[in-house]
PDB file of C-alpha atoms in Angstrom:
ATOM      1  CA  UNK O   4     116.811  58.792-149.146  1.00 38.00           C
ATOM      2  CA  UNK O   5     113.179  59.837-149.052  1.00 38.00           C
ATOM      3  CA  UNK O   6     110.277  58.266-147.258  1.00 42.00           C
ATOM      4  CA  UNK O   7     106.561  58.591-147.742  1.00 41.00           C
ATOM      5  CA  UNK O   8     104.481  57.853-144.625  1.00 41.00           C
ATOM      6  CA  UNK O   9     100.742  57.385-144.651  1.00 42.00           C
ATOM      7  CA  UNK O  10      98.700  59.323-142.034  1.00 40.00           C
ATOM      8  CA  UNK O  11      97.936  56.226-139.962  1.00 41.00           C
ATOM      9  CA  UNK O  12     101.664  55.618-139.459  1.00 42.00           C
ATOM     10  CA  UNK O  13     102.192  58.790-137.474  1.00 41.00           C
ATOM     11  CA  UNK O  14     103.706  57.929-134.115  1.00 40.00           C
ATOM     12  CA  UNK O  15     107.019  57.444-132.360  1.00 37.00           C
ATOM     13  CA  UNK O  16     110.137  56.774-134.418  1.00 37.00           C
ATOM     14  CA  UNK O  17     112.217  54.242-132.558  1.00 37.00           C
ATOM     15  CA  UNK O  18     115.471  53.002-133.990  1.00 38.00           C
ATOM     16  CA  UNK O  19     114.161  52.713-137.475  1.00 45.00           C
ATOM     17  CA  UNK O  20     110.797  51.373-136.348  1.00 45.00           C
ATOM     18  CA  UNK O  21     107.483  53.126-136.902  1.00 41.00           C
ATOM     19  CA  UNK O  22     104.812  52.532-134.290  1.00 40.00           C
ATOM     20  CA  UNK O  23     101.300  53.147-135.580  1.00 38.00           C
ATOM     21  CA  UNK O  24      98.303  54.261-133.532  1.00 38.00           C
ATOM     22  CA  UNK O  25      97.057  50.690-133.826  1.00 41.00           C
ATOM     23  CA  UNK O  26     100.326  49.537-132.206  1.00 44.00           C
ATOM     24  CA  UNK O  27     101.464  47.967-135.444  1.00 44.00           C
ATOM     25  CA  UNK O  28     105.247  47.710-135.704  1.00 46.00           C
ATOM     26  CA  UNK O  29     106.946  48.345-139.013  1.00 46.00           C
ATOM     27  CA  UNK O  30     110.633  47.492-139.059  1.00 46.00           C
ATOM     28  CA  UNK O  31     112.856  50.249-140.425  1.00 47.00           C
ATOM     29  CA  UNK O  32     115.346  49.731-143.199  1.00 44.00           C
ATOM     30  CA  UNK O  33     115.804  50.855-146.725  1.00 40.00           C
ATOM     31  CA  UNK O  34     113.221  48.665-148.397  1.00 39.00           C
ATOM     32  CA  UNK O  35     111.375  49.525-151.562  1.00 38.00           C
ATOM     33  CA  UNK O  36     108.016  48.844-149.915  1.00 38.00           C
ATOM     34  CA  UNK O  37     106.576  49.033-146.424  1.00 38.00           C
ATOM     35  CA  UNK O  38     103.543  46.786-146.192  1.00 35.00           C
ATOM     36  CA  UNK O  39     100.481  48.999-146.003  1.00 35.00           C
ATOM     37  CA  UNK O  40     102.192  51.608-143.875  1.00 36.00           C
ATOM     38  CA  UNK O  41     104.981  53.390-145.676  1.00 41.00           C
ATOM     39  CA  UNK O  42     107.070  53.341-148.803  1.00 36.00           C
ATOM     40  CA  UNK O  43     110.790  54.062-148.743  1.00 41.00           C
ATOM     41  CA  UNK O  44     112.672  54.926-151.908  1.00 43.00           C
ATOM     42  CA  UNK O  45     116.380  54.111-151.773  1.00 39.00           C
ATOM     43  CA  UNK O  46     119.253  53.089-153.979  1.00 35.00           C
ATOM     44  CA  UNK O  47     120.903  49.690-153.630  1.00 36.00           C
ATOM     45  CA  UNK O  48     123.815  51.337-151.836  1.00 33.00           C
ATOM     46  CA  UNK O  49     121.451  52.708-149.206  1.00 33.00           C
ATOM     47  CA  UNK O  50     119.702  49.417-148.536  1.00 39.00           C
ATOM     48  CA  UNK O  51     120.597  47.847-145.200  1.00 42.00           C
ATOM     49  CA  UNK O  52     119.546  44.418-146.469  1.00 38.00           C
ATOM     50  CA  UNK O  53     116.964  42.625-148.578  1.00 35.00           C
ATOM     51  CA  UNK O  54     116.018  40.912-145.331  1.00 47.00           C
ATOM     52  CA  UNK O  55     113.919  42.474-142.617  1.00 71.00           C
ATOM     53  CA  UNK O  56     115.439  43.107-139.232  1.00 75.00           C
ATOM     54  CA  UNK O  57     114.180  39.943-137.538  1.00 79.00           C
ATOM     55  CA  UNK O  58     115.648  37.848-140.340  1.00 84.00           C
ATOM     56  CA  UNK O  59     118.930  39.711-140.047  1.00 85.00           C
ATOM     57  CA  UNK O  60     119.087  38.968-136.323  1.00 86.00           C
ATOM     58  CA  UNK O  61     118.282  35.294-136.946  1.00 88.00           C
ATOM     59  CA  UNK O  62     120.982  35.116-139.600  1.00 89.00           C
ATOM     60  CA  UNK O  63     123.530  36.752-137.288  1.00 90.00           C
ATOM     61  CA  UNK O  64     122.611  34.379-134.446  1.00 90.00           C
ATOM     62  CA  UNK O  65     122.942  31.366-136.751  1.00 91.00           C
ATOM     63  CA  UNK O  66     126.358  32.622-137.831  1.00 91.00           C
ATOM     64  CA  UNK O  67     127.375  32.793-134.174  1.00 91.00           C
ATOM     65  CA  UNK O  68     126.278  29.191-133.569  1.00 91.00           C
ATOM     66  CA  UNK O  69     128.052  28.016-136.729  1.00 91.00           C
ATOM     67  CA  UNK O  70     131.205  29.631-135.356  1.00 88.00           C
ATOM     68  CA  UNK O  71     130.987  27.498-132.202  1.00 89.00           C
ATOM     69  CA  UNK O  72     129.196  30.064-130.052  1.00 92.00           C
ATOM     70  CA  UNK O  73     126.975  28.716-127.277  1.00 93.00           C
ATOM     71  CA  UNK O  74     123.310  28.885-128.324  1.00 90.00           C
ATOM     72  CA  UNK O  75     122.317  30.699-125.130  1.00 88.00           C
ATOM     73  CA  UNK O  76     124.743  33.518-125.883  1.00 92.00           C
ATOM     74  CA  UNK O  77     124.252  33.646-129.656  1.00 91.00           C
ATOM     75  CA  UNK O  78     121.204  35.944-129.549  1.00 89.00           C
ATOM     76  CA  UNK O  79     122.947  38.538-127.388  1.00 90.00           C
ATOM     77  CA  UNK O  80     126.034  38.480-129.618  1.00 92.00           C
ATOM     78  CA  UNK O  81     123.790  38.853-132.678  1.00 91.00           C
ATOM     79  CA  UNK O  82     122.306  42.042-131.211  1.00 90.00           C
ATOM     80  CA  UNK O  83     125.812  43.341-130.479  1.00 91.00           C
ATOM     81  CA  UNK O  84     126.867  42.549-134.055  1.00 90.00           C
ATOM     82  CA  UNK O  85     123.842  44.393-135.451  1.00 89.00           C
ATOM     83  CA  UNK O  86     124.584  47.456-133.314  1.00 89.00           C
ATOM     84  CA  UNK O  87     128.157  47.484-134.561  1.00 87.00           C
ATOM     85  CA  UNK O  88     127.158  47.034-138.210  1.00 83.00           C
ATOM     86  CA  UNK O  89     124.495  49.748-138.508  1.00 78.00           C
ATOM     87  CA  UNK O  90     124.609  53.486-137.937  1.00 78.00           C
ATOM     88  CA  UNK O  91     120.917  53.629-137.037  1.00 80.00           C
ATOM     89  CA  UNK O  92     119.814  52.806-133.457  1.00 86.00           C
ATOM     90  CA  UNK O  93     118.776  49.231-132.738  1.00 87.00           C
ATOM     91  CA  UNK O  94     115.578  48.843-130.746  1.00 87.00           C
ATOM     92  CA  UNK O  95     114.655  45.984-128.469  1.00 88.00           C
ATOM     93  CA  UNK O  96     111.463  45.785-130.511  1.00 86.00           C
ATOM     94  CA  UNK O  97     113.554  44.286-133.296  1.00 84.00           C
ATOM     95  CA  UNK O  98     114.714  41.538-130.965  1.00 86.00           C
ATOM     96  CA  UNK O  99     111.110  40.901-129.870  1.00 89.00           C
ATOM     97  CA  UNK O 100     110.049  40.495-133.475  1.00 86.00           C
ATOM     98  CA  UNK O 101     112.834  37.961-134.008  1.00 86.00           C
ATOM     99  CA  UNK O 102     111.882  36.079-130.829  1.00 87.00           C
ATOM    100  CA  UNK O 103     108.212  35.970-131.794  1.00 89.00           C
ATOM    101  CA  UNK O 104     109.082  34.609-135.218  1.00 85.00           C
ATOM    102  CA  UNK O 105     111.876  32.168-134.430  1.00 85.00           C
ATOM    103  CA  UNK O 106     111.607  31.411-130.700  1.00 85.00           C
ATOM    104  CA  UNK O 107     107.913  31.855-129.790  1.00 88.00           C
ATOM    105  CA  UNK O 108     108.172  29.973-126.472  1.00 89.00           C
ATOM    106  CA  UNK O 109     110.620  32.569-125.088  1.00 87.00           C
ATOM    107  CA  UNK O 110     107.716  34.843-124.160  1.00 90.00           C
ATOM    108  CA  UNK O 111     106.290  32.243-121.766  1.00 90.00           C
ATOM    109  CA  UNK O 112     109.647  30.877-120.529  1.00 87.00           C
ATOM    110  CA  UNK O 113     111.138  34.284-119.667  1.00 87.00           C
ATOM    111  CA  UNK O 114     108.190  36.709-119.446  1.00 89.00           C
ATOM    112  CA  UNK O 115     109.978  39.397-117.406  1.00 88.00           C
ATOM    113  CA  UNK O 116     113.019  39.509-119.684  1.00 89.00           C
ATOM    114  CA  UNK O 117     110.793  39.418-122.771  1.00 90.00           C
ATOM    115  CA  UNK O 118     108.739  42.355-121.530  1.00 91.00           C
ATOM    116  CA  UNK O 119     111.775  44.483-120.749  1.00 92.00           C
ATOM    117  CA  UNK O 120     113.644  43.812-123.996  1.00 92.00           C
ATOM    118  CA  UNK O 121     111.185  46.076-125.807  1.00 90.00           C
ATOM    119  CA  UNK O 122     111.865  48.947-123.389  1.00 94.00           C
ATOM    120  CA  UNK O 123     115.437  49.612-124.492  1.00 93.00           C
ATOM    121  CA  UNK O 124     117.297  50.766-127.586  1.00 93.00           C
ATOM    122  CA  UNK O 125     120.984  50.936-128.414  1.00 93.00           C
ATOM    123  CA  UNK O 126     122.652  53.886-130.109  1.00 93.00           C
ATOM    124  CA  UNK O 127     126.184  53.507-131.445  1.00 92.00           C
ATOM    125  CA  UNK O 128     128.278  56.634-131.007  1.00 90.00           C
ATOM    126  CA  UNK O 129     131.868  57.687-131.526  1.00 88.00           C
ATOM    127  CA  UNK O 130     134.851  55.549-130.501  1.00 87.00           C
ATOM    128  CA  UNK O 131     132.657  52.453-130.309  1.00 89.00           C
ATOM    129  CA  UNK O 132     130.635  53.733-127.374  1.00 94.00           C
ATOM    130  CA  UNK O 133     127.082  52.348-127.228  1.00 95.00           C
ATOM    131  CA  UNK O 134     124.449  54.342-125.369  1.00 96.00           C
ATOM    132  CA  UNK O 135     121.272  52.740-124.065  1.00 95.00           C
ATOM    133  CA  UNK O 136     118.007  54.649-123.939  1.00 95.00           C
ATOM    134  CA  UNK O 137     115.101  53.286-121.920  1.00 94.00           C
ATOM    135  CA  UNK O 138     111.352  53.703-122.246  1.00 91.00           C
ATOM    136  CA  UNK O 139     110.174  56.843-120.412  1.00 90.00           C
ATOM    137  CA  UNK O 140     113.663  57.210-118.927  1.00 94.00           C
ATOM    138  CA  UNK O 141     112.998  54.483-116.351  1.00 94.00           C
ATOM    139  CA  UNK O 142     115.538  51.844-115.324  1.00 94.00           C
ATOM    140  CA  UNK O 143     115.061  48.431-116.952  1.00 94.00           C
ATOM    141  CA  UNK O 144     115.904  45.146-115.221  1.00 91.00           C
ATOM    142  CA  UNK O 145     117.213  42.033-116.971  1.00 86.00           C
ATOM    143  CA  UNK O 146     117.246  39.454-114.203  1.00 79.00           C
ATOM    144  CA  UNK O 147     120.389  40.368-112.219  1.00 83.00           C
ATOM    145  CA  UNK O 148     121.284  43.427-114.310  1.00 91.00           C
ATOM    146  CA  UNK O 149     119.729  46.901-114.104  1.00 94.00           C
ATOM    147  CA  UNK O 150     120.154  49.339-116.999  1.00 96.00           C
ATOM    148  CA  UNK O 151     119.558  53.045-116.415  1.00 96.00           C
ATOM    149  CA  UNK O 152     118.566  55.504-119.120  1.00 96.00           C
ATOM    150  CA  UNK O 153     121.659  56.907-120.804  1.00 96.00           C
ATOM    151  CA  UNK O 154     123.910  54.019-119.739  1.00 97.00           C
ATOM    152  CA  UNK O 155     127.059  53.638-121.820  1.00 97.00           C
ATOM    153  CA  UNK O 156     129.283  50.701-122.699  1.00 96.00           C
ATOM    154  CA  UNK O 157     131.986  49.656-125.147  1.00 96.00           C
ATOM    155  CA  UNK O 158     132.487  46.170-126.644  1.00 95.00           C
ATOM    156  CA  UNK O 159     136.117  45.062-127.006  1.00 94.00           C
ATOM    157  CA  UNK O 160     137.371  41.841-128.690  1.00 93.00           C
ATOM    158  CA  UNK O 161     139.774  39.840-126.501  1.00 93.00           C
ATOM    159  CA  UNK O 162     141.851  36.675-126.798  1.00 86.00           C
ATOM    160  CA  UNK O 163     140.107  33.468-127.802  1.00 83.00           C
ATOM    161  CA  UNK O 164     137.518  35.283-129.936  1.00 86.00           C
ATOM    162  CA  UNK O 165     135.660  36.258-126.758  1.00 93.00           C
ATOM    163  CA  UNK O 166     134.321  39.727-125.968  1.00 95.00           C
ATOM    164  CA  UNK O 167     134.665  42.134-123.077  1.00 96.00           C
ATOM    165  CA  UNK O 168     131.863  44.610-122.459  1.00 96.00           C
ATOM    166  CA  UNK O 169     133.371  47.613-120.700  1.00 97.00           C
ATOM    167  CA  UNK O 170     130.723  49.476-118.686  1.00 97.00           C
ATOM    168  CA  UNK O 171     131.347  53.211-118.719  1.00 97.00           C
ATOM    169  CA  UNK O 172     128.417  54.150-116.489  1.00 96.00           C
ATOM    170  CA  UNK O 173     124.781  53.473-115.626  1.00 96.00           C
ATOM    171  CA  UNK O 174     124.625  49.666-115.323  1.00 96.00           C
ATOM    172  CA  UNK O 175     124.349  47.820-112.003  1.00 95.00           C
ATOM    173  CA  UNK O 176     124.262  44.195-110.918  1.00 92.00           C
ATOM    174  CA  UNK O 177     122.413  42.796-107.939  1.00 90.00           C
ATOM    175  CA  UNK O 178     118.879  42.113-106.781  1.00 80.00           C
ATOM    176  CA  UNK O 179     115.971  43.887-105.064  1.00 73.00           C
ATOM    177  CA  UNK O 180     117.404  46.892-103.208  1.00 82.00           C
ATOM    178  CA  UNK O 181     121.060  45.860-103.248  1.00 89.00           C
ATOM    179  CA  UNK O 182     122.911  46.990-106.370  1.00 93.00           C
ATOM    180  CA  UNK O 183     126.597  47.329-107.204  1.00 95.00           C
ATOM    181  CA  UNK O 184     128.288  49.189-110.023  1.00 96.00           C
ATOM    182  CA  UNK O 185     129.056  46.834-112.904  1.00 97.00           C
ATOM    183  CA  UNK O 186     132.590  47.388-114.218  1.00 97.00           C
ATOM    184  CA  UNK O 187     132.729  44.942-117.106  1.00 97.00           C
ATOM    185  CA  UNK O 188     131.389  41.640-118.409  1.00 96.00           C
ATOM    186  CA  UNK O 189     133.429  39.001-120.229  1.00 97.00           C
ATOM    187  CA  UNK O 190     131.384  36.948-122.716  1.00 96.00           C
ATOM    188  CA  UNK O 191     132.750  33.432-123.289  1.00 95.00           C
ATOM    189  CA  UNK O 192     131.525  32.278-126.678  1.00 93.00           C
ATOM    190  CA  UNK O 193     131.983  28.521-126.398  1.00 92.00           C
ATOM    191  CA  UNK O 194     130.606  28.029-122.882  1.00 94.00           C
ATOM    192  CA  UNK O 195     127.936  30.750-122.720  1.00 93.00           C
ATOM    193  CA  UNK O 196     129.479  32.018-119.477  1.00 95.00           C
ATOM    194  CA  UNK O 197     129.247  35.699-118.553  1.00 94.00           C
ATOM    195  CA  UNK O 198     131.902  36.770-116.044  1.00 96.00           C
ATOM    196  CA  UNK O 199     130.707  39.830-114.109  1.00 95.00           C
ATOM    197  CA  UNK O 200     133.291  42.209-112.629  1.00 97.00           C
ATOM    198  CA  UNK O 201     131.497  44.506-110.192  1.00 96.00           C
ATOM    199  CA  UNK O 202     131.824  46.823-107.191  1.00 95.00           C
ATOM    200  CA  UNK O 203     134.921  48.786-106.121  1.00 94.00           C
ATOM    201  CA  UNK O 204     136.838  45.649-105.185  1.00 95.00           C
ATOM    202  CA  UNK O 205     136.239  44.075-108.637  1.00 96.00           C
ATOM    203  CA  UNK O 206     134.368  41.061-107.309  1.00 96.00           C
ATOM    204  CA  UNK O 207     134.065  38.348-109.970  1.00 96.00           C
ATOM    205  CA  UNK O 208     131.047  36.108-110.441  1.00 94.00           C
ATOM    206  CA  UNK O 209     130.183  33.822-113.323  1.00 94.00           C
ATOM    207  CA  UNK O 210     126.668  33.351-114.695  1.00 90.00           C
ATOM    208  CA  UNK O 211     125.805  31.036-117.546  1.00 91.00           C
ATOM    209  CA  UNK O 212     123.344  32.446-120.031  1.00 86.00           C
ATOM    210  CA  UNK O 213     121.352  29.214-120.350  1.00 82.00           C
ATOM    211  CA  UNK O 214     121.591  27.804-116.821  1.00 82.00           C
ATOM    212  CA  UNK O 215     121.342  30.982-114.750  1.00 77.00           C
ATOM    213  CA  UNK O 216     119.606  33.639-116.855  1.00 73.00           C
ATOM    214  CA  UNK O 217     117.456  32.031-119.539  1.00 68.00           C
ATOM    215  CA  UNK O 218     116.552  28.883-117.596  1.00 59.00           C
TER     216      UNK O 218
END
């Protein structure tokens, strides 16, 4: 697969996204044409999709909802599905593009979470391990969860079509200056509940994506 990039597209390459000097974001993927920025020549076999990344995320989220997944949790599960489906890293910038296009009020409802989504990218490695890289190597906070650069996790299907996110290292739960090691998170599809298992004594606490995090 060959790509031809125009001079004004020189910048950082993030998870299949080109950032121009004018801060224009071009979503990566094997498309025949990149609007005004770059052209990518690829065979049909190499194409990730005829849809752009934001449309793929929307489609995955809709599939989750159609399969009786709580709407508050559907977006997160769509990102997980995209990470698992593609070999290339998945940037939070892709999620921001999807939010801007399909859920434009999210930016004003959850400004802190919105801002931090773009500071992280997910890289799928061997044995299903997902590594998280953060902007400038700084920790990123998502409400009650803090993600450090290089954090690792593994997503495991469990009974009832739910998911367990096993935290290998680097992710903490808490607030302000009090943080505890996060061991794992169980994602309950139908209710939108996220059951946090944290600290050495495996304390359990349930947060609902819509009521407690995205409210």
